[in-house]
Each structure stands twice: as C-alpha cells, then as structure tokens.
Short mmCIF file of C-alpha atoms in Angstrom, two decimals:
data_model
loop_
_atom_site.label_atom_id
_atom_site.label_comp_id
_atom_site.label_asym_id
_atom_site.label_seq_id
_atom_site.Cartn_x
_atom_site.Cartn_y
_atom_site.Cartn_z
CA GLN A 1 -25.28 -4.48 46.40
CA THR A 2 -21.50 -5.79 46.41
CA LYS A 3 -21.52 -6.97 49.46
CA ARG A 4 -24.55 -9.02 48.99
CA VAL A 5 -22.55 -10.50 45.85
CA ALA A 6 -19.64 -11.14 48.42
CA ALA A 7 -22.30 -12.81 50.75
CA LEU A 8 -23.41 -15.02 48.05
CA MET A 9 -19.86 -16.26 47.97
CA LEU A 10 -19.98 -17.52 51.55
CA ILE A 11 -22.62 -20.06 51.44
CA PRO A 12 -21.24 -23.15 51.55
CA ASN A 13 -23.22 -25.00 48.87
CA ARG A 14 -22.01 -22.83 45.96
CA GLY A 15 -22.37 -25.09 43.12
CA ASP A 16 -26.06 -24.71 43.86
CA GLU A 17 -27.72 -23.93 40.60
CA ALA A 18 -30.15 -21.26 42.66
CA VAL A 19 -27.15 -19.77 44.26
CA MET A 20 -25.40 -19.55 40.52
CA ILE A 21 -28.48 -17.81 39.16
CA ALA A 22 -28.45 -15.27 42.01
CA VAL A 23 -25.18 -14.34 41.70
CA CYS A 24 -25.20 -14.03 37.81
CA SER A 25 -28.22 -11.82 38.38
CA TYR A 26 -25.90 -9.20 39.14
CA MET A 27 -23.70 -9.36 36.20
CA GLU A 28 -26.68 -7.71 34.43
CA SER A 29 -26.27 -4.71 36.87
CA SER A 30 -26.04 -1.34 35.04
CA ASP A 31 -23.38 -0.46 37.65
CA VAL A 32 -20.09 -1.43 36.47
CA ASP A 33 -18.31 -2.34 39.75
CA ILE A 34 -21.38 -4.33 40.91
CA ALA A 35 -21.57 -6.49 37.41
CA LYS A 36 -17.50 -6.65 37.84
CA ALA A 37 -18.03 -8.05 41.38
CA ALA A 38 -20.50 -10.59 40.20
CA ALA A 39 -18.17 -11.48 37.51
CA ASP A 40 -15.31 -12.32 40.04
CA ALA A 41 -17.90 -14.20 42.10
CA VAL A 42 -19.01 -16.58 39.25
CA PHE A 43 -15.39 -16.97 38.25
CA GLU A 44 -14.68 -18.25 41.82
CA MET A 45 -18.21 -20.38 42.31
CA ALA A 46 -18.58 -21.99 38.86
CA ARG A 47 -17.59 -25.50 37.83
CA GLU A 48 -16.85 -25.76 34.27
CA GLY A 49 -19.53 -26.23 31.83
CA CYS A 50 -22.57 -24.86 34.14
CA SER A 51 -24.92 -23.86 31.82
CA CYS A 52 -26.57 -21.00 33.56
CA ALA A 53 -22.96 -19.27 34.29
CA ILE A 54 -22.40 -19.42 30.44
CA GLU A 55 -25.52 -18.24 29.98
CA ALA A 56 -24.61 -15.09 32.06
CA VAL A 57 -21.12 -14.26 30.54
CA LEU A 58 -22.43 -14.68 27.37
CA SER A 59 -24.84 -11.86 27.92
CA GLN A 60 -22.09 -9.59 28.97
CA ILE A 61 -20.15 -9.82 25.91
CA SER A 62 -22.38 -7.10 24.68
CA HIS A 63 -21.88 -5.06 27.74
CA LYS A 64 -21.84 -1.08 27.04
CA GLU A 65 -18.47 -1.41 29.19
CA ALA A 66 -15.21 -2.51 27.63
CA ARG A 67 -13.70 -4.09 31.22
CA VAL A 68 -16.94 -5.84 31.69
CA ARG A 69 -16.42 -7.36 28.22
CA ARG A 70 -12.87 -8.23 28.78
CA ALA A 71 -14.08 -9.90 32.29
CA ALA A 72 -16.43 -11.74 30.37
CA LEU A 73 -14.20 -12.98 27.99
CA GLU A 74 -11.76 -14.07 30.58
CA LEU A 75 -14.79 -16.19 32.31
CA LEU A 76 -15.79 -18.11 29.19
CA CYS A 77 -12.27 -19.49 28.80
CA ARG A 78 -12.59 -20.82 32.42
CA LEU A 79 -16.04 -21.78 32.22
CA SER A 80 -16.92 -23.17 28.84
CA GLY A 81 -14.17 -25.69 28.16
CA THR A 82 -13.27 -26.74 24.70
CA GLY A 83 -16.00 -26.60 21.69
CA ASP A 84 -18.73 -24.73 22.88
CA HIS A 85 -20.29 -23.38 19.63
CA ARG A 86 -21.76 -20.06 21.36
CA SER A 87 -18.50 -19.47 23.17
CA ILE A 88 -16.27 -19.35 20.05
CA ALA A 89 -18.73 -17.71 17.92
CA ALA A 90 -18.92 -14.82 20.93
CA ALA A 91 -15.10 -14.70 21.09
CA ALA A 92 -14.35 -14.45 17.49
CA ALA A 93 -17.10 -11.60 17.24
CA CYS A 94 -14.99 -9.86 19.80
CA LEU A 95 -12.12 -9.79 17.46
CA GLU A 96 -13.64 -6.71 15.94
CA ASP A 97 -14.38 -4.96 19.09
CA LEU A 98 -13.76 -1.29 19.17
CA ASP A 99 -11.70 -1.73 22.20
CA GLU A 100 -8.20 -2.64 21.72
CA GLN A 101 -8.00 -4.66 25.39
CA VAL A 102 -10.93 -6.49 24.42
CA ARG A 103 -9.70 -7.61 20.90
CA GLU A 104 -6.23 -8.87 22.58
CA ALA A 105 -8.38 -10.95 25.31
CA ALA A 106 -10.45 -12.63 22.31
CA LEU A 107 -7.47 -13.41 20.63
CA ARG A 108 -5.82 -14.88 24.12
CA VAL A 109 -9.01 -17.11 24.85
CA LEU A 110 -9.94 -18.38 21.30
CA PRO A 111 -7.21 -21.12 21.27
CA SER A 112 -8.43 -22.12 24.54
CA LEU A 113 -12.00 -22.22 23.42
CA ALA A 114 -11.64 -24.23 20.08
CA GLN A 115 -9.66 -27.34 19.26
CA PRO A 116 -6.45 -26.72 17.22
CA GLY A 117 -7.45 -26.75 13.65
CA SER A 118 -11.12 -26.16 14.36
CA GLU A 119 -13.19 -25.65 11.02
CA GLU A 120 -15.63 -23.99 12.90
CA ALA A 121 -13.52 -21.52 14.66
CA LEU A 122 -11.41 -20.69 11.33
CA ASN A 123 -14.28 -20.18 9.70
CA HIS A 124 -15.43 -17.26 12.20
CA VAL A 125 -12.00 -15.61 12.42
CA ALA A 126 -11.66 -15.74 8.23
CA LYS A 127 -14.65 -13.64 8.37
CA ARG A 128 -12.74 -11.11 10.22
CA LEU A 129 -9.79 -11.41 7.90
CA GLN A 130 -11.90 -9.21 5.61
CA HIS A 131 -12.81 -6.40 8.06
CA HIS A 132 -12.69 -2.94 6.79
CA LEU A 133 -10.80 -2.04 9.96
CA ARG A 134 -6.83 -2.96 9.81
CA GLN A 135 -6.51 -3.12 13.30
CA VAL A 136 -9.23 -5.89 12.98
CA ARG A 137 -7.92 -7.73 10.13
CA VAL A 138 -4.39 -7.75 12.54
CA VAL A 139 -5.66 -9.48 15.24
CA ALA A 140 -7.77 -11.52 13.51
CA ALA A 141 -4.68 -12.75 11.66
CA SER A 142 -2.81 -13.50 14.51
CA ALA A 143 -6.12 -15.59 15.75
CA PHE A 144 -6.05 -17.50 12.33
CA SER A 145 -2.31 -18.53 12.54
CA SER A 146 -2.84 -19.67 16.20
CA LEU A 147 -5.78 -21.63 15.38
CA ALA A 148 -4.51 -23.42 12.18
CA VAL A 149 -3.03 -26.41 12.08
CA ARG A 150 0.33 -26.58 9.51
CA ASN A 151 -0.64 -27.71 5.98
CA GLN A 152 -4.36 -27.84 7.05
CA GLU A 153 -6.26 -27.89 3.79
CA ILE A 154 -9.52 -25.67 5.37
CA ALA A 155 -7.13 -23.07 6.48
CA ILE A 156 -5.31 -22.89 3.06
CA PHE A 157 -8.67 -22.78 1.10
CA ALA A 158 -9.90 -19.96 3.17
CA LEU A 159 -6.89 -18.00 2.49
CA ALA A 160 -6.92 -18.65 -1.23
CA ALA A 161 -10.42 -17.59 -1.39
CA LEU A 162 -9.06 -14.28 0.01
CA LEU A 163 -6.47 -14.33 -2.79
CA LYS A 164 -9.46 -13.28 -4.67
CA HIS A 165 -10.97 -10.46 -2.45
CA SER A 166 -11.80 -7.04 -4.40
CA ASP A 167 -9.85 -5.38 -1.28
CA PRO A 168 -5.97 -5.44 -1.90
CA GLU A 169 -5.40 -5.10 1.79
CA VAL A 170 -7.59 -8.31 2.42
CA ARG A 171 -5.47 -10.29 -0.11
CA ARG A 172 -1.97 -8.77 1.15
CA THR A 173 -3.46 -10.36 4.59
CA ALA A 174 -3.99 -13.90 2.92
CA VAL A 175 -0.53 -13.39 1.32
CA GLU A 176 1.39 -13.01 4.34
CA LEU A 177 -0.69 -15.83 6.41
CA LEU A 178 -0.20 -18.38 3.65
CA PRO A 179 3.65 -19.19 4.54
CA LEU A 180 2.74 -19.22 8.40
CA VAL A 181 0.09 -21.97 8.00
CA SER A 182 1.81 -23.77 5.09
CA ASP A 183 5.25 -25.06 4.30
CA ARG A 184 7.06 -24.45 1.18
CA GLY A 185 6.30 -26.81 -1.50
CA ASN A 186 2.58 -27.67 -0.22
CA ASP A 187 0.89 -28.71 -2.93
CA CYS A 188 -2.50 -27.54 -2.01
CA ALA A 189 -1.07 -23.90 -1.14
CA ILE A 190 0.48 -23.94 -4.36
CA GLY A 191 -2.15 -25.22 -6.48
CA ALA A 192 -4.50 -22.89 -5.30
CA ALA A 193 -2.31 -19.89 -6.06
CA VAL A 194 -1.51 -21.17 -9.41
CA GLU A 195 -5.19 -21.68 -10.15
CA ILE A 196 -6.01 -17.82 -9.60
CA LEU A 197 -2.94 -16.43 -11.79
CA SER A 198 -5.21 -16.36 -14.54
CA HIS A 199 -7.74 -14.23 -12.59
CA ALA A 200 -9.32 -11.60 -14.74
CA ASP A 201 -8.35 -8.93 -12.14
CA PRO A 202 -4.72 -8.06 -12.13
CA GLY A 203 -4.68 -7.13 -8.49
CA VAL A 204 -5.67 -10.83 -7.68
CA ARG A 205 -2.97 -12.17 -9.98
CA GLN A 206 -0.32 -10.11 -8.29
CA SER A 207 -1.28 -11.46 -4.88
CA ALA A 208 -1.24 -14.77 -6.20
CA THR A 209 2.26 -14.32 -7.57
CA ASP A 210 3.32 -12.72 -4.12
CA ALA A 211 2.12 -16.09 -2.56
CA LEU A 212 3.86 -18.31 -4.92
CA ALA A 213 7.09 -16.34 -4.07
CA GLU A 214 6.79 -17.10 -0.44
CA ILE A 215 5.47 -20.85 -0.57
CA SER A 216 7.28 -22.64 -3.72
CA MET A 217 10.23 -25.27 -3.40
CA LYS A 218 13.11 -24.27 -5.67
CA GLY A 219 12.86 -25.72 -9.32
CA ASP A 220 8.79 -26.35 -9.00
CA ALA A 221 8.00 -26.89 -12.69
CA ARG A 222 4.38 -25.94 -12.08
CA VAL A 223 5.09 -22.73 -10.63
CA SER A 224 8.05 -21.87 -13.37
CA SER A 225 5.45 -22.50 -16.17
CA ALA A 226 2.83 -20.17 -14.79
CA ALA A 227 5.34 -17.54 -14.10
CA LEU A 228 6.78 -17.89 -17.53
CA GLU A 229 3.22 -17.12 -18.88
CA LEU A 230 2.90 -14.01 -16.89
CA LEU A 231 6.00 -12.29 -18.76
CA ASN A 232 3.29 -12.26 -21.56
CA SER A 233 0.97 -9.97 -19.14
CA ARG A 234 0.06 -6.29 -20.44
CA ASN A 235 0.49 -5.40 -17.00
CA ALA A 236 3.97 -4.12 -16.05
CA ALA A 237 3.56 -4.94 -12.33
CA LEU A 238 2.85 -8.61 -13.47
CA ARG A 239 5.80 -9.25 -15.63
CA GLU A 240 8.04 -7.60 -12.95
CA ALA A 241 6.36 -10.21 -10.52
CA ALA A 242 6.83 -12.91 -12.69
CA GLY A 243 10.64 -12.24 -12.63
CA VAL A 244 10.35 -12.24 -8.73
CA VAL A 245 8.95 -15.42 -8.42
CA LEU A 246 11.66 -17.15 -11.13
CA GLU A 247 14.19 -15.74 -9.16
CA SER A 248 12.94 -17.32 -5.76
CA ILE A 249 12.19 -20.57 -7.04
CA GLY A 250 14.46 -21.06 -9.54
CA ARG A 251 18.72 -21.65 -9.17
CA LYS A 252 20.86 -19.41 -10.64
CA GLY A 253 22.05 -20.20 -14.10
CA ASP A 254 19.47 -22.85 -14.43
CA GLU A 255 19.59 -23.59 -18.32
CA LYS A 256 16.30 -24.51 -18.76
CA VAL A 257 14.78 -21.31 -17.13
CA ILE A 258 17.04 -19.07 -18.66
CA SER A 259 16.31 -20.55 -22.18
CA ALA A 260 12.38 -20.30 -21.34
CA ILE A 261 12.42 -16.88 -20.51
CA ALA A 262 14.77 -15.91 -23.81
CA VAL A 263 12.06 -16.73 -25.93
CA HIS A 264 10.25 -13.95 -24.66
CA LEU A 265 13.18 -11.78 -26.48
CA GLU A 266 11.42 -12.10 -29.49
CA SER A 267 8.09 -10.66 -28.61
CA GLN A 268 6.63 -7.01 -28.19
CA PRO A 269 9.06 -4.42 -26.44
CA GLU A 270 7.07 -4.70 -23.17
CA GLN A 271 7.98 -8.52 -22.94
CA ARG A 272 11.23 -8.22 -23.98
CA CYS A 273 12.05 -5.66 -21.29
CA ALA A 274 10.45 -8.06 -18.92
CA ALA A 275 12.46 -10.97 -20.18
CA LEU A 276 15.38 -8.90 -19.81
CA MET A 277 14.78 -8.06 -16.23
CA ALA A 278 13.81 -11.82 -15.53
CA LEU A 279 17.17 -13.09 -16.82
CA LYS A 280 18.90 -10.31 -14.73
CA ARG A 281 17.25 -12.03 -11.53
CA VAL A 282 17.94 -15.71 -12.98
CA SER A 283 21.38 -15.38 -14.35
CA ASP A 284 24.55 -16.19 -12.78
CA GLU A 285 27.55 -14.26 -12.90
CA GLY A 286 29.36 -14.14 -16.61
CA ASN A 287 26.94 -16.48 -17.97
CA GLU A 288 27.61 -16.14 -21.68
CA PHE A 289 24.07 -16.78 -23.06
CA VAL A 290 22.43 -14.24 -21.21
CA MET A 291 25.16 -11.50 -21.67
CA ASN A 292 25.25 -12.17 -25.39
CA ALA A 293 21.53 -11.82 -25.72
CA ALA A 294 21.71 -8.70 -23.42
CA LYS A 295 24.45 -7.24 -25.98
CA ARG A 296 21.93 -8.19 -29.25
CA HIS A 297 19.33 -5.87 -27.21
CA LEU A 298 21.80 -2.89 -26.86
CA LYS A 299 21.11 -2.01 -30.45
CA ASP A 300 17.09 -2.54 -30.01
CA ALA A 301 14.82 -0.12 -31.89
CA ASP A 302 13.00 0.38 -28.42
CA ALA A 303 14.63 2.97 -26.02
CA ASN A 304 13.23 0.90 -22.76
CA VAL A 305 14.39 -2.31 -23.93
CA ARG A 306 18.21 -0.92 -24.75
CA ARG A 307 18.03 0.34 -21.01
CA PHE A 308 16.92 -2.92 -19.60
CA ALA A 309 19.63 -4.49 -21.65
CA VAL A 310 22.25 -2.21 -20.00
CA GLU A 311 20.80 -2.89 -16.62
CA THR A 312 20.84 -6.64 -17.18
CA LEU A 313 24.36 -6.74 -18.66
CA ALA A 314 25.92 -4.88 -16.02
CA ALA A 315 24.24 -6.85 -13.41
CA VAL A 316 25.53 -10.28 -15.25
CA ALA A 317 28.97 -8.91 -16.14
CA ARG A 318 32.15 -9.70 -14.39
CA LYS A 319 34.01 -6.54 -13.02
CA GLY A 320 36.45 -5.66 -15.39
CA ASP A 321 35.05 -7.41 -18.44
CA GLU A 322 36.69 -5.10 -21.50
CA LYS A 323 34.39 -5.86 -24.18
CA THR A 324 31.49 -5.07 -21.70
CA VAL A 325 32.82 -1.77 -20.84
CA ALA A 326 33.63 -0.85 -24.49
CA CYS A 327 29.78 -1.58 -25.11
CA PHE A 328 28.66 0.68 -22.59
CA HIS A 329 31.06 3.57 -23.66
CA ASN A 330 29.56 3.17 -26.88
CA LEU A 331 26.09 3.91 -25.60
CA LEU A 332 27.15 7.22 -23.66
CA SER A 333 26.28 8.74 -27.12
CA ASP A 334 22.88 6.93 -27.49
CA ARG A 335 20.00 9.01 -28.73
CA ALA A 336 17.49 8.08 -25.62
CA VAL A 337 18.79 10.08 -22.17
CA GLY A 338 17.57 7.09 -20.38
CA VAL A 339 19.90 4.64 -22.00
CA ARG A 340 22.72 7.17 -21.54
CA TRP A 341 22.13 7.38 -17.99
CA ALA A 342 21.87 3.63 -17.39
CA ALA A 343 25.56 3.42 -19.55
CA VAL A 344 26.84 5.55 -16.86
CA GLU A 345 25.56 3.66 -14.06
CA ALA A 346 26.54 0.27 -15.63
CA LEU A 347 30.30 1.55 -16.33
CA ALA A 348 30.63 2.54 -12.59
CA LEU A 349 29.66 -0.86 -11.75
CA VAL A 350 31.74 -3.12 -14.15
CA ALA A 351 34.68 -0.72 -15.28
CA ASP A 352 38.14 -1.37 -13.07
CA GLU A 353 38.39 1.87 -10.84
CA ASP A 354 41.79 2.76 -12.38
#
C-alpha cells in the first residue's frame, strides 16, 4: 500500500482533485506507516487552500498516534493559509494534547494559521489558559503571547477576566502574561486591574495587586490611591501587597505617598503594622518624618507594631546614627521576645562596628 501511495505521486497532473482524494484516503489508514506516507504525499502534491486535502488533514488531528497528529498539524500550516477557522480551532485544541511534541507543534503552527492579534485565535487560546493541567497552561501562555499584538485591548481584557478565575494558578498565569502583552502605564490594563482590587475574593485582589506592580508607571495616582485603600484590608497578604505596589510605582521619599501612608498609623494594630512596612519600602535613607513616626511607635501598646517599627527604623536610619542606636539598646529589655530579637538585628545593621 505504501508503494501505491508513492505511485500516485508520479502521476503528472498531481493537482487533480481525483488524485488528491485518492491519496488523502490513505491518511485514514489504521497502519501508521501508510498514514504517514500519505501525509507526506499530500504535502508534496497539494496546493494551498485545497479543500479536500484540508478536510483529510483535519480528520487526522484526532488520530490515535501522536506522530500522525504532529504531521497533520504541520500539513495544516502548509495547506490552510491564514485565517481558516477550522484549522485555527483544531490547532488551538491541540495545545491540550497529551503528547508534548503535539502541543509544541500546535504552538509552532498557530501564528502561521492566524493573523497577528486574531480575536478568534486569542479566544481559543484563552480557554486553554484555564486548563487544569499546568503543562497545557504553559504552552497556551506561549501561544497567547505570540499571537497578541502589544497593547491590544482584546488580549488585555481576556487576561483581566482570568484575574478573577477561581483557580489561583490560572490567575498567576494571567499576572505573568499581562506585562508581556501591554506596556507599563497602559490605561486599559491598569484600569482592568484596579477595577478588581475590590473583588470579594482575597485571592483575586492579590492577583490584581501583583499585576499592578508589573504594569504601572511610577507615580500613577490611580494605582497609588487603590494601593492605599488596601492598607485597610483585614487580609495581611493584601496589606503587604499594598506596600509592594506603592514601592514599585512610587519614588523613594515621595512626600505625598509617605503622608498618605502615615494616616494609617492611627488605625488598628494590623493597619499600623502595614503602614510601617509600607513606609519602609517607600522611604529614602535618613527620612526624618518616617524615622520620627517609627520612633513614636517603638512605645506602641501592640508588640507587633513595636517590632515593625524597629524594622522600619533600621531600614531608614543611616549607619552609625547614635540616637537610633540608643533607641534599639533600650528595646533589648522589651517584654516581647520578638521585639528584643528585632532590636538585636537592627543594631547589627545600624550600629558602628567599633
């Protein structure tokens, strides 16, 4: 039978539909070698856009043998041209194939089958970003970034929707992709992330916060305002994330940001701790305002607040600052062991070696 396939390729009028149908029929053979030989023949004989060849190749996408599925994907790239709906859908579906090489083949051919920024292709791939298997999400993420046009709203909104997904790994994938498809400061991306900072699910808010840290410009007022609101959150991870965002978009020593954070020093102990850690992140060295604020809270009634105050003061104070060193010495007898240990570590950072 393999010889018969080869013989068909010797017919002069190889573009003839009858000949093509005859060769394509062998692609359905249960014998893998015959199916592969037929696929090679089709590759040599077919013209781009040949409908019978495309139909035959599409039927092999679900073949039980992985090497036939890979061959079919490569053939689609040659035969279909750009924009064929069936071929795009079939290649996108292969991103979740159990065989790694089939998935990689799908990743290679998709950019050839779809126009850059194709909404159709992006929608197909975005579905695979939600797959339960990590290896599928990884290859889908690569496909998504290769298909998306930079700062394309369709791509950004698709990822913003995934920031709300119930699976934290899917949200993480979206966070990692956003900087790859949008520039820092992109209004669409920032607006989408800011919008879900108030989401009921703390994990979703965390993902939005992480995304903002990656895509925001320095000094973005919208993001600063949203991050400052998070300092009031009951979720410790979100309060910490607020500081990360403020650090990533702020300028060290920005008086407006520091003043806005300092307001939270008058709140509940959890918020006071978060504010102190945020000040640690955004303050410049030797900032008197921040140092004085931290020193006041060295006497706070809450031990955790005192400990965070020590850490903030140690991070901001200049090496050898005698007054700060004296403060830390006084805390070596604090009733809370965590504060005492923080004071020891702070002295190692600030006190002169002699």
